Short mmCIF file of C-alpha atoms (C1' of nucleotides) in Angstrom, two decimals:
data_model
loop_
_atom_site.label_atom_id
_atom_site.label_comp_id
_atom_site.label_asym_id
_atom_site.label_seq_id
_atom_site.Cartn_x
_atom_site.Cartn_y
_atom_site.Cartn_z
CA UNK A 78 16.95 28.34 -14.95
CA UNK A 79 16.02 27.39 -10.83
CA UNK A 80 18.36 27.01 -8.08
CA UNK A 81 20.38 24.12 -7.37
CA UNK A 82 20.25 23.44 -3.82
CA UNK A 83 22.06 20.66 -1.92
CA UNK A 84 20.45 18.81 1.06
CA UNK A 85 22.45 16.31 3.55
CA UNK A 86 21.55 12.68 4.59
CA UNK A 87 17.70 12.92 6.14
CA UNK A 88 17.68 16.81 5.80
CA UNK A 89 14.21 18.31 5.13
CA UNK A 90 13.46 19.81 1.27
CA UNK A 91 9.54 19.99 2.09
CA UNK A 92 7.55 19.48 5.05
CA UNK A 93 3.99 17.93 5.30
CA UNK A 94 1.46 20.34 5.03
CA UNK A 95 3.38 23.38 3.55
CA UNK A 96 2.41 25.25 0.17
CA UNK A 97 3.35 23.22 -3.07
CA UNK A 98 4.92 25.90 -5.13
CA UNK A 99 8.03 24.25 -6.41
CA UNK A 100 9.61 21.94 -8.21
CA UNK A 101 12.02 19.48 -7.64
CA UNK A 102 14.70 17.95 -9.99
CA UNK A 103 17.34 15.27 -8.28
CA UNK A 104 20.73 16.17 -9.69
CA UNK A 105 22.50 13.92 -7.38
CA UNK A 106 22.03 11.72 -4.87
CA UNK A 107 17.96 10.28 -4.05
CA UNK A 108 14.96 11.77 -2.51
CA UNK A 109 12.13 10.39 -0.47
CA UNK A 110 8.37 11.55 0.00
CA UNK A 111 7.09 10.42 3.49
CA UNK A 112 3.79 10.34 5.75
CA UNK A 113 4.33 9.78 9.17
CA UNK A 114 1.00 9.00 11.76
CA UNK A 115 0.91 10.05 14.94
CA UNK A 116 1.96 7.35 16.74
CA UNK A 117 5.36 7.50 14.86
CA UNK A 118 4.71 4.97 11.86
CA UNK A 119 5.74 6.06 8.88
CA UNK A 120 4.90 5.51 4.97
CA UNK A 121 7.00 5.74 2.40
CA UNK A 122 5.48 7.36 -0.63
CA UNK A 123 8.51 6.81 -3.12
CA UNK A 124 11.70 7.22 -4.32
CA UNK A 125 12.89 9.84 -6.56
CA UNK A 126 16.93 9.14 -8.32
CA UNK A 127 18.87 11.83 -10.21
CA UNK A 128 16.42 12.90 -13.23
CA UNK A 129 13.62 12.47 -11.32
CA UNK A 130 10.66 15.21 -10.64
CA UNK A 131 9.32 15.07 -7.62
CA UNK A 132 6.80 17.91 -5.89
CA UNK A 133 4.60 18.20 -7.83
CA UNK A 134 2.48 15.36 -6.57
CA UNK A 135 0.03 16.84 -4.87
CA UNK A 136 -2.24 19.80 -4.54
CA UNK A 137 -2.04 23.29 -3.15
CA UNK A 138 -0.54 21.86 -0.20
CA UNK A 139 2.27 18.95 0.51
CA UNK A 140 0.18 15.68 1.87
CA UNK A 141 4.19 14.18 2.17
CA UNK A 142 6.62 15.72 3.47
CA UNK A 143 10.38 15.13 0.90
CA UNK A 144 13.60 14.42 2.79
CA UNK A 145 16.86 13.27 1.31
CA UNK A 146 17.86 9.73 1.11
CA UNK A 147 21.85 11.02 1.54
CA UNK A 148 23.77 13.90 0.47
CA UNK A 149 21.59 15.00 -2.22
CA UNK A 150 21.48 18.04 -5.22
CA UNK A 151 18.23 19.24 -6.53
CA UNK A 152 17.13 21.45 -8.58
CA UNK A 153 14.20 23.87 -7.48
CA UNK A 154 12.11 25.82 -9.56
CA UNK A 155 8.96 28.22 -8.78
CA UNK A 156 5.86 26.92 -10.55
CA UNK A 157 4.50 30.28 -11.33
CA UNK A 158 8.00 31.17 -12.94
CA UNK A 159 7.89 28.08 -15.35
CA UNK A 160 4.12 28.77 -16.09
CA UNK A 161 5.41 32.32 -17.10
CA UNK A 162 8.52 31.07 -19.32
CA UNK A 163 6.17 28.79 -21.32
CA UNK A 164 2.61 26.90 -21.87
CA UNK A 165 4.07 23.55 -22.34
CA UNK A 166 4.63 23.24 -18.20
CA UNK A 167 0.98 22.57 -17.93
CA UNK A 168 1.40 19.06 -20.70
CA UNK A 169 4.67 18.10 -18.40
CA UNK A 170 2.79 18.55 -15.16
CA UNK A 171 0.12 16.78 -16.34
CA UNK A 172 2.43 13.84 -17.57
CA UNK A 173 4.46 14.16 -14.70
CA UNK A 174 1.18 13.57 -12.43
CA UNK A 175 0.05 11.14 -14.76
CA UNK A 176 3.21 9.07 -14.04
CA UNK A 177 2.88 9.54 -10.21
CA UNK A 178 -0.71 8.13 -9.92
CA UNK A 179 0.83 4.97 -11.90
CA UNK A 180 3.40 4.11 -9.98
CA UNK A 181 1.28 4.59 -7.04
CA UNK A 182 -1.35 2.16 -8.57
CA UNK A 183 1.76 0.01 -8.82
CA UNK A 184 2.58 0.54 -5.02
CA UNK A 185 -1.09 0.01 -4.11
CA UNK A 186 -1.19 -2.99 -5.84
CA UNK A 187 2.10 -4.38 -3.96
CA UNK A 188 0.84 -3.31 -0.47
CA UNK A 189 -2.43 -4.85 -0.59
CA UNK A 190 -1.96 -8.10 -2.36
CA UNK A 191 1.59 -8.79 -2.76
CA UNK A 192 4.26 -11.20 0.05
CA UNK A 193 6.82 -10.10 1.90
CA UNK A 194 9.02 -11.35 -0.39
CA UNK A 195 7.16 -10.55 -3.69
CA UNK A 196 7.37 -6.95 -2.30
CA UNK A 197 11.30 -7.46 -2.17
CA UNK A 198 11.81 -8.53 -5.32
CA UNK A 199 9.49 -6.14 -7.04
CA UNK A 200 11.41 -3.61 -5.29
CA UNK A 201 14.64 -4.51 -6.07
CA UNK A 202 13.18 -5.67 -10.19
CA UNK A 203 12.08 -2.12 -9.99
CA UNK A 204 15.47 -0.62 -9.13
CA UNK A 205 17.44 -2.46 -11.48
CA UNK A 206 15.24 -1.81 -14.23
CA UNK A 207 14.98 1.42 -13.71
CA UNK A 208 18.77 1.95 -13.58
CA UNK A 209 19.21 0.19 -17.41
CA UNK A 210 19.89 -3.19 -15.43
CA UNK A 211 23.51 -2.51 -15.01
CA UNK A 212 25.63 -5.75 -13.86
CA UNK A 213 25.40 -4.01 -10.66
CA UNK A 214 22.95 -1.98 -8.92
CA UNK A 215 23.19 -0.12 -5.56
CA UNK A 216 20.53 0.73 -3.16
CA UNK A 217 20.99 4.32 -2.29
CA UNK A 218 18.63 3.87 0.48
CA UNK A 219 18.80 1.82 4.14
CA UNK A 220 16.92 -0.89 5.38
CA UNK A 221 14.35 1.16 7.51
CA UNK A 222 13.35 3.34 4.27
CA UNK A 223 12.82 0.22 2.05
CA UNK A 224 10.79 -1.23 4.90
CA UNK A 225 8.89 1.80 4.96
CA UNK A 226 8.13 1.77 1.53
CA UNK A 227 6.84 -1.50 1.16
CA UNK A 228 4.89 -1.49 4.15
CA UNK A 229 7.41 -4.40 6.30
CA UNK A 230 9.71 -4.27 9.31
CA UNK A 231 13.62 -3.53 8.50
CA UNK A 232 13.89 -7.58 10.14
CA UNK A 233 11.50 -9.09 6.96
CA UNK A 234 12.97 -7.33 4.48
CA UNK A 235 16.41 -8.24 5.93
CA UNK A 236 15.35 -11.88 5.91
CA UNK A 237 13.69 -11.70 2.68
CA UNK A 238 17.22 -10.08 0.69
CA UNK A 239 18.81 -13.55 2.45
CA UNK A 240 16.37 -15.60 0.95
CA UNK A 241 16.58 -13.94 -2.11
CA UNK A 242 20.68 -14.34 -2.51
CA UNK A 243 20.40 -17.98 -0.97
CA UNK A 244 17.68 -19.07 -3.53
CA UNK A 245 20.31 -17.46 -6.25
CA UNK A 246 17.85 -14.93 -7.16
CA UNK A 247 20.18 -11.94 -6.66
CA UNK A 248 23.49 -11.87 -5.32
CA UNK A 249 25.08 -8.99 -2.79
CA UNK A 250 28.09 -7.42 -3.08
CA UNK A 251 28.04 -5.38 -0.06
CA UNK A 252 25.11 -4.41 2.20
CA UNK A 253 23.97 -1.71 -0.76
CA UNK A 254 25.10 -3.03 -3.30
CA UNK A 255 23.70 -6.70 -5.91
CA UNK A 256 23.60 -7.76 -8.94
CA UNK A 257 20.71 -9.74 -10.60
CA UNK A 258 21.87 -13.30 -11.15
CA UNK A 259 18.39 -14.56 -12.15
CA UNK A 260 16.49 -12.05 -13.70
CA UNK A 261 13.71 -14.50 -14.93
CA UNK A 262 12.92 -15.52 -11.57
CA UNK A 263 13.07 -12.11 -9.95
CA UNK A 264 10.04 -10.84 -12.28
CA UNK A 265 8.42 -13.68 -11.49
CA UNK A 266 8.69 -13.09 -8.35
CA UNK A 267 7.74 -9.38 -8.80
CA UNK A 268 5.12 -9.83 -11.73
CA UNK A 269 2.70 -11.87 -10.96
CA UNK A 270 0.55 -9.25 -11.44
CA UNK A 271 -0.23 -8.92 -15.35
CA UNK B 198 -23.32 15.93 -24.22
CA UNK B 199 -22.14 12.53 -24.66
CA UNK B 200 -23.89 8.71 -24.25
CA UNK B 201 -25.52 7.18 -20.93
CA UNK B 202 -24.72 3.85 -20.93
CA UNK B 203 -26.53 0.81 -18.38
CA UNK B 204 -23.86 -1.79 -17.40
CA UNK B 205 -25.56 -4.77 -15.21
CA UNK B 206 -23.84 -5.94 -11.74
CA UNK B 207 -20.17 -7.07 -12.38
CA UNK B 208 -20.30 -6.08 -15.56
CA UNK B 209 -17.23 -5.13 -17.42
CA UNK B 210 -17.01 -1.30 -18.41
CA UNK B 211 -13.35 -1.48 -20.07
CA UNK B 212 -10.62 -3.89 -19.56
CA UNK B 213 -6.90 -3.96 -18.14
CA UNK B 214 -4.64 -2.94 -21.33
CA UNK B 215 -7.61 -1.01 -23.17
CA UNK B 216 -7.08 1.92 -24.79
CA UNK B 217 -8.03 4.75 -22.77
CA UNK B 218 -9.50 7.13 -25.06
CA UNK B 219 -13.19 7.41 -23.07
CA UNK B 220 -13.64 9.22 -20.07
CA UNK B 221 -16.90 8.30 -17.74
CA UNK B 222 -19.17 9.64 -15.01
CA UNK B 223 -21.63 8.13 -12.86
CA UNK B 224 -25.13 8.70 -13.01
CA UNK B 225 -26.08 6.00 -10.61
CA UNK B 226 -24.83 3.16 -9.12
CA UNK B 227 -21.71 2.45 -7.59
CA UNK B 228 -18.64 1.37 -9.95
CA UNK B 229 -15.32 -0.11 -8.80
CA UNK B 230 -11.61 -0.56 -10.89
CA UNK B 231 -9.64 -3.94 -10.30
CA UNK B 232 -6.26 -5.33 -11.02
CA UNK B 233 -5.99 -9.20 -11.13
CA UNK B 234 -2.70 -11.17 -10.58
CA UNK B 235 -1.94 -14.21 -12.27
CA UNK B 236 -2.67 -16.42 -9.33
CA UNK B 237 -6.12 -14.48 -9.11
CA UNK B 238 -5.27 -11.95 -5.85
CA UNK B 239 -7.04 -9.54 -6.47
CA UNK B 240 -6.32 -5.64 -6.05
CA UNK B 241 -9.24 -2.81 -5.87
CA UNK B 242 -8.03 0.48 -7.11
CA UNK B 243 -10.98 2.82 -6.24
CA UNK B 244 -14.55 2.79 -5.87
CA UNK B 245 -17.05 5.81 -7.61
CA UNK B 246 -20.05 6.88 -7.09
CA UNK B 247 -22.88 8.74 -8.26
CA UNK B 248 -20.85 12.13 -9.56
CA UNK B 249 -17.65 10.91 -9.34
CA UNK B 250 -15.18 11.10 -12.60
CA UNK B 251 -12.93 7.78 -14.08
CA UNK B 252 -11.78 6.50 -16.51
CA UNK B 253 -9.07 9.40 -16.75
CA UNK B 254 -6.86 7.89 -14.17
CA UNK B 255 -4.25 5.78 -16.65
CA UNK B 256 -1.97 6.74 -19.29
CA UNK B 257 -2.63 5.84 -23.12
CA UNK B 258 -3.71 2.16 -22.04
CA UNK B 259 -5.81 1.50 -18.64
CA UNK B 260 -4.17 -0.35 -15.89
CA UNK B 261 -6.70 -1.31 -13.89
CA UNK B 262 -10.44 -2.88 -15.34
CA UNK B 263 -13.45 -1.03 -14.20
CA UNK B 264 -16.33 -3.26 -13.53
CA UNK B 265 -20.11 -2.08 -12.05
CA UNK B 266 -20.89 -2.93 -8.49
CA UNK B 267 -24.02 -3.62 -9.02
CA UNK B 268 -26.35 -1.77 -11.78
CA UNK B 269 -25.20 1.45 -13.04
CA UNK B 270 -25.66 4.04 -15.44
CA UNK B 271 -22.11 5.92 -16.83
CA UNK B 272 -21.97 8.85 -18.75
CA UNK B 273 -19.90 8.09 -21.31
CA UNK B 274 -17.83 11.06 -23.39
CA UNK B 275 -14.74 10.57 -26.25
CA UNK B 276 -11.78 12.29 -24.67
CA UNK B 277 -11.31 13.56 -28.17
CA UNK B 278 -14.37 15.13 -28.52
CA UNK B 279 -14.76 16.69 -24.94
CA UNK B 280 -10.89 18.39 -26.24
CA UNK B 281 -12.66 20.01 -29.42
CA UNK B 282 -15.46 21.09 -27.21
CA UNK B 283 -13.60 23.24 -25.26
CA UNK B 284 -10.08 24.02 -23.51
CA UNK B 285 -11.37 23.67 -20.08
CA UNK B 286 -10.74 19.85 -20.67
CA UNK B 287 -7.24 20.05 -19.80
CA UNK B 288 -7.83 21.68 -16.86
CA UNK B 289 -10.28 19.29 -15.46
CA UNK B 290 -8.46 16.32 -16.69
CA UNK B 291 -5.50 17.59 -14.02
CA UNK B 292 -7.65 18.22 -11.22
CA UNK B 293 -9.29 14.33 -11.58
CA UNK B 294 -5.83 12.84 -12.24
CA UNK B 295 -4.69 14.56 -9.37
CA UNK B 296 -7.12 14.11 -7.06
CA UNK B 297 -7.03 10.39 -7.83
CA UNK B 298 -3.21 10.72 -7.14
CA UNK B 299 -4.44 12.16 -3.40
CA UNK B 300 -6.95 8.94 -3.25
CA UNK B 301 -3.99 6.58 -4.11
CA UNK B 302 -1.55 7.87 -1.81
CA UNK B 303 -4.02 7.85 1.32
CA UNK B 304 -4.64 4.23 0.14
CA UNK B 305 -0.72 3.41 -0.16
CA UNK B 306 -0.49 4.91 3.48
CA UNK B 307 -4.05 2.48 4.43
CA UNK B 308 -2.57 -0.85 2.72
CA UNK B 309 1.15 -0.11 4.04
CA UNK B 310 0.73 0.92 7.22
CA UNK B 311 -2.77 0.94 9.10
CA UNK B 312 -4.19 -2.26 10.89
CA UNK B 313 -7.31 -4.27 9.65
CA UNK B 314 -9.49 -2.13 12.17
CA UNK B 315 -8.43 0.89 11.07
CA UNK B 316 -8.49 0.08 7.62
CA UNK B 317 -12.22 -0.88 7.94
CA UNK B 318 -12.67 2.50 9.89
CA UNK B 319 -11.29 4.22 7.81
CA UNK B 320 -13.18 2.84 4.54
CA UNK B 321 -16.15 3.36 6.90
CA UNK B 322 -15.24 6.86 7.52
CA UNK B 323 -14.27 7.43 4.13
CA UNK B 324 -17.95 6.29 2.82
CA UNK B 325 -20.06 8.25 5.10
CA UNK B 326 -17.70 11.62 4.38
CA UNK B 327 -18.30 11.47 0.84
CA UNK B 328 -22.32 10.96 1.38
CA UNK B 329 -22.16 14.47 3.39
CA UNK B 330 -22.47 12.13 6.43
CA UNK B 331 -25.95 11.18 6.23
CA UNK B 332 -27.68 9.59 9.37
CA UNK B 333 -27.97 6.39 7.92
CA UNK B 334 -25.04 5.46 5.09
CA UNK B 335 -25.39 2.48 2.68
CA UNK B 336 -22.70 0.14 1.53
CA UNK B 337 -22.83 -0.21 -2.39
CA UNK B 338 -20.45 -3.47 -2.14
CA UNK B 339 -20.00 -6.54 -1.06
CA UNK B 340 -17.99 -7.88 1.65
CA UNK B 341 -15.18 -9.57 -0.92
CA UNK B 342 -15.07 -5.82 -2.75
CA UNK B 343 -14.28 -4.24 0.37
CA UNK B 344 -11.77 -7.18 1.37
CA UNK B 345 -9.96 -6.38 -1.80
CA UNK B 346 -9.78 -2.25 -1.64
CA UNK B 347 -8.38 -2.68 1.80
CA UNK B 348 -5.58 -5.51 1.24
CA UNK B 349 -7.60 -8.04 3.78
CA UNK B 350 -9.92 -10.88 3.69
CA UNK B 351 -13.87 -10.64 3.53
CA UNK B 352 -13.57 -12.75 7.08
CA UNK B 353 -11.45 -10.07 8.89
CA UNK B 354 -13.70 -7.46 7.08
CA UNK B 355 -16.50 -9.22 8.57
CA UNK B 356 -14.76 -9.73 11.78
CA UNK B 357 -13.80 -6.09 12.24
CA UNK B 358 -17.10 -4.87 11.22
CA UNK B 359 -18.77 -6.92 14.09
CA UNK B 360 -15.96 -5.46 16.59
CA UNK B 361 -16.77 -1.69 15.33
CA UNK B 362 -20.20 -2.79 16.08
CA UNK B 363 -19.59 -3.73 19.45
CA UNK B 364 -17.37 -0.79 20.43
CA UNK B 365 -20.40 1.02 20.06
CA UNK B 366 -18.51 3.23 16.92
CA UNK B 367 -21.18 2.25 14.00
CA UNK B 368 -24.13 0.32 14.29
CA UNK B 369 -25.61 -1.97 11.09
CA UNK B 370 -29.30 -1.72 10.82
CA UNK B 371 -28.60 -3.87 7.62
CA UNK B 372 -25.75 -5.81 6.30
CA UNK B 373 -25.17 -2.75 3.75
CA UNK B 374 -26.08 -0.59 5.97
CA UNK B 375 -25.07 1.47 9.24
CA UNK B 376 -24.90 4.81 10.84
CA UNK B 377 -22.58 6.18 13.11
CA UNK B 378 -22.75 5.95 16.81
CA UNK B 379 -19.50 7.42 17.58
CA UNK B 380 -18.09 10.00 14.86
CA UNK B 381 -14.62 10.58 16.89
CA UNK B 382 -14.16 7.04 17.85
CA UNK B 383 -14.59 6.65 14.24
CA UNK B 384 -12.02 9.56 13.26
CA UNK B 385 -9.71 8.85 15.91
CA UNK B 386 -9.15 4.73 14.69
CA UNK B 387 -8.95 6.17 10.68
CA UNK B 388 -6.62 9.27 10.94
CA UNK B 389 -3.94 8.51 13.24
CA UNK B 390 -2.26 9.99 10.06
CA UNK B 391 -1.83 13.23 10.66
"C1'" DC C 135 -40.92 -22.83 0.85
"C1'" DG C 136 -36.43 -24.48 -1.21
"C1'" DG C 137 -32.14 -23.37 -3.23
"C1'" DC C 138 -28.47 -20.20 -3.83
"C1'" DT C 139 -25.58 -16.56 -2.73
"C1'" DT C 140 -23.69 -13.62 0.83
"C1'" DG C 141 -22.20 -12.82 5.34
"C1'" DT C 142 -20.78 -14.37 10.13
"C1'" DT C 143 -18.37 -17.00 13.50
"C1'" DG C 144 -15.00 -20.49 15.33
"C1'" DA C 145 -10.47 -22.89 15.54
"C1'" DA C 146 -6.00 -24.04 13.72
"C1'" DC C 147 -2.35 -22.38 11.20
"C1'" DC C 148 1.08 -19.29 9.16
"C1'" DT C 149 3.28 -15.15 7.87
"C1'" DC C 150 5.13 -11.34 9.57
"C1'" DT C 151 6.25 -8.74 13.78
"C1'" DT C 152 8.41 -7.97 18.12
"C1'" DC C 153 11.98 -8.38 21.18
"C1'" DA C 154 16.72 -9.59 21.92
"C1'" DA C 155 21.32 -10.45 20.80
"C1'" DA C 156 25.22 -10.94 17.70
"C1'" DT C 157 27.68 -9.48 13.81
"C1'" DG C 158 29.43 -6.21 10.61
"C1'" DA C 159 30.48 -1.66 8.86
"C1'" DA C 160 31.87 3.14 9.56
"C1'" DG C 161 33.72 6.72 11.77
"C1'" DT C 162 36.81 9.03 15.80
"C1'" DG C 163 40.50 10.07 18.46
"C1'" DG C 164 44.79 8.65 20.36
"C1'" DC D 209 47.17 2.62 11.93
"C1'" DC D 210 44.62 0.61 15.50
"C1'" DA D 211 41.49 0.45 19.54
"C1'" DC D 212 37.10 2.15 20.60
"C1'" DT D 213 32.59 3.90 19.88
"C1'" DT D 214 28.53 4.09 17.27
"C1'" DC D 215 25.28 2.93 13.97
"C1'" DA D 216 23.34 -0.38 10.51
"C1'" DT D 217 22.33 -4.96 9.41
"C1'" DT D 218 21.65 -9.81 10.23
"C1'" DT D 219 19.94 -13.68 12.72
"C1'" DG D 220 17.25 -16.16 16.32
"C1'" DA D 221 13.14 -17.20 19.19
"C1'" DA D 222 8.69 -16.04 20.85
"C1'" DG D 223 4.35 -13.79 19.98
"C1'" DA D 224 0.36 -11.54 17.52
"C1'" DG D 225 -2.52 -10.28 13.76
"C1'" DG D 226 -4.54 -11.96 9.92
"C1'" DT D 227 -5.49 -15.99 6.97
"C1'" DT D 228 -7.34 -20.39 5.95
"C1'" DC D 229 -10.53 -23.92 6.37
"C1'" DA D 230 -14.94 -25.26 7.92
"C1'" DA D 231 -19.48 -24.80 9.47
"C1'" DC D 232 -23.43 -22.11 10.27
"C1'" DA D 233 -26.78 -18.19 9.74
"C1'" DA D 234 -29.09 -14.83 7.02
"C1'" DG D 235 -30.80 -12.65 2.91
"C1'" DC D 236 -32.56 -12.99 -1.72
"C1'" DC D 237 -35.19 -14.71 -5.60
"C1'" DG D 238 -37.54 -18.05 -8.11
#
DNA sequence: CGGCTTGTTGAACCTCTTCAAATGAAGTGG
DNA sequence: CCACTTCATTTGAAGAGGTTCAACAAGCCG
């Protein structure tokens, strides 16, 4: 059931503004929601991986606009067409929002009160554990969309991964890819909050 | 339908890691949700006023506190028992969750990527839009509250608030409260964002 | 009025940004 | 396969926005 569709690097799946009709599942690949302002700055909503739902975050209309991260897969389905195959779409939309509005308490949270750093390593805690902490985890994403995301310049966050490796924190095995040497000192880093 | 509860100034209505099994309303009085870190920094979620739905906005446990601003009255109603009452409850539980989602996201693109000053416009703004821009719009919170929904300190807040004043955009006939001199100077500082 | 809390203002400091350059990685065509 | 181009990332130095610390003013309530 829906249509797999595949999207290259920083190709559009939704713009800002259009009707919210679909739904999104990553296959392959990673997903981004953004906001950009006028004058060209630009907000990073989230990150979707494969297994992810993403689309469904908003009203009748898209208030972010989705682009791929990189060469992506996804799987698109009609709204209307799920809500006619079954009631249970309602329950997963609702969980599926549900889910949404906490990790963008999280992100609120990290923006408002949080360091450069603490930012960093929250983000990259988040990635890892999200992933199963495998020994090694890659970043699917560059430097400018992590910076947009947590609300820094691609030169802090650059700075901040440094510091992070050179206070043994994590450790980098190329420019996307690290493993978690200390993992008690990255949530502390990350999880100050409660 | 369901119990009015009185909760004095800074008074706690639920706690972080409660269950989340009541849904509220306010009556009167302004209320506002809060996420402490273990250092003490100190996030605001959202603020609510007379009308306005919470309680809703978390999954099985709440993630943020909710606390009164200053005196309120909450209607207070057992999620349980609004379900029994009637089906609509699903329905209405979506819309809230997902109009909090909105809320959050516009404050993810605030904390990450808008300036003090337009962060204090845009709270500003935000306030006096919700009142059905009234000539003269009251504040319900203090300085340090509003430091803490927009990521800054109540200095800067106060700073900002003085400069806003100045530019001839809003004009304080009290401390907690001010009217709007200049509605597009206001819009244009808040909604750069498209 | 006196005492307390809340809000404002000033000055020094610091984190993060901006601007600039160097380094590294990735692709292209000979 | 290597030189060359191009883009992404890192690093450095200077600058700005916001914070911190400190003092003062203004409400608020007994």
């Amino acid at each position: 059931m829906g249509l797999t569709m595949t999207f290259a690097k920083d190709e559009e799946i939704y713009g800002q503004d259009e009707d919210a009709d679909l739904i999104y599942r990553v296959l392959e690949g990673a997903v981004r929601t953004t906001r950009v302002m006028a004058d060209g700055r630009r907000q990073i909503g989230d990150f979707y991986l494969a297994g992810d739902i993403f689309g469904l975050e908003t009203g009748p209309r898209h208030r972010f606009a989705a682009e791929a991260v990189r060469d992506s897969a996804v799987l698109v389905v009609k709204a209307s067409a799920l809500r006619a195959a079954g009631g249970d779409i309602e329950r997963l939309g609702w969980e599926t929002t549900r889910r949404e509005l906490e990790r963008a308490q999280e992100h609120v949270l990290l923006l408002g009160r949080k360091t450069a750093c603490e930012r960093v390593a929250s983000f990259l805690k988040d990635l890892s554990d999200k992933g199963g902490s495998p020994a090694v985890v890659d970043l699917p994403m560059g430097r400018q969309d992590i910076a947009d995301y947590l609300g820094l310049t691609i030169e802090t966050v650059s700075r901040m991964l440094s510091q992070l490796q050179s206070g043994r924190i994590v450790s980098f095995c190329a420019t996307r890819q690290f493993r978690v040497v200390n993992p008690q000192g990255l949530a502390r880093l990350a999880d100050q909050a409660q």
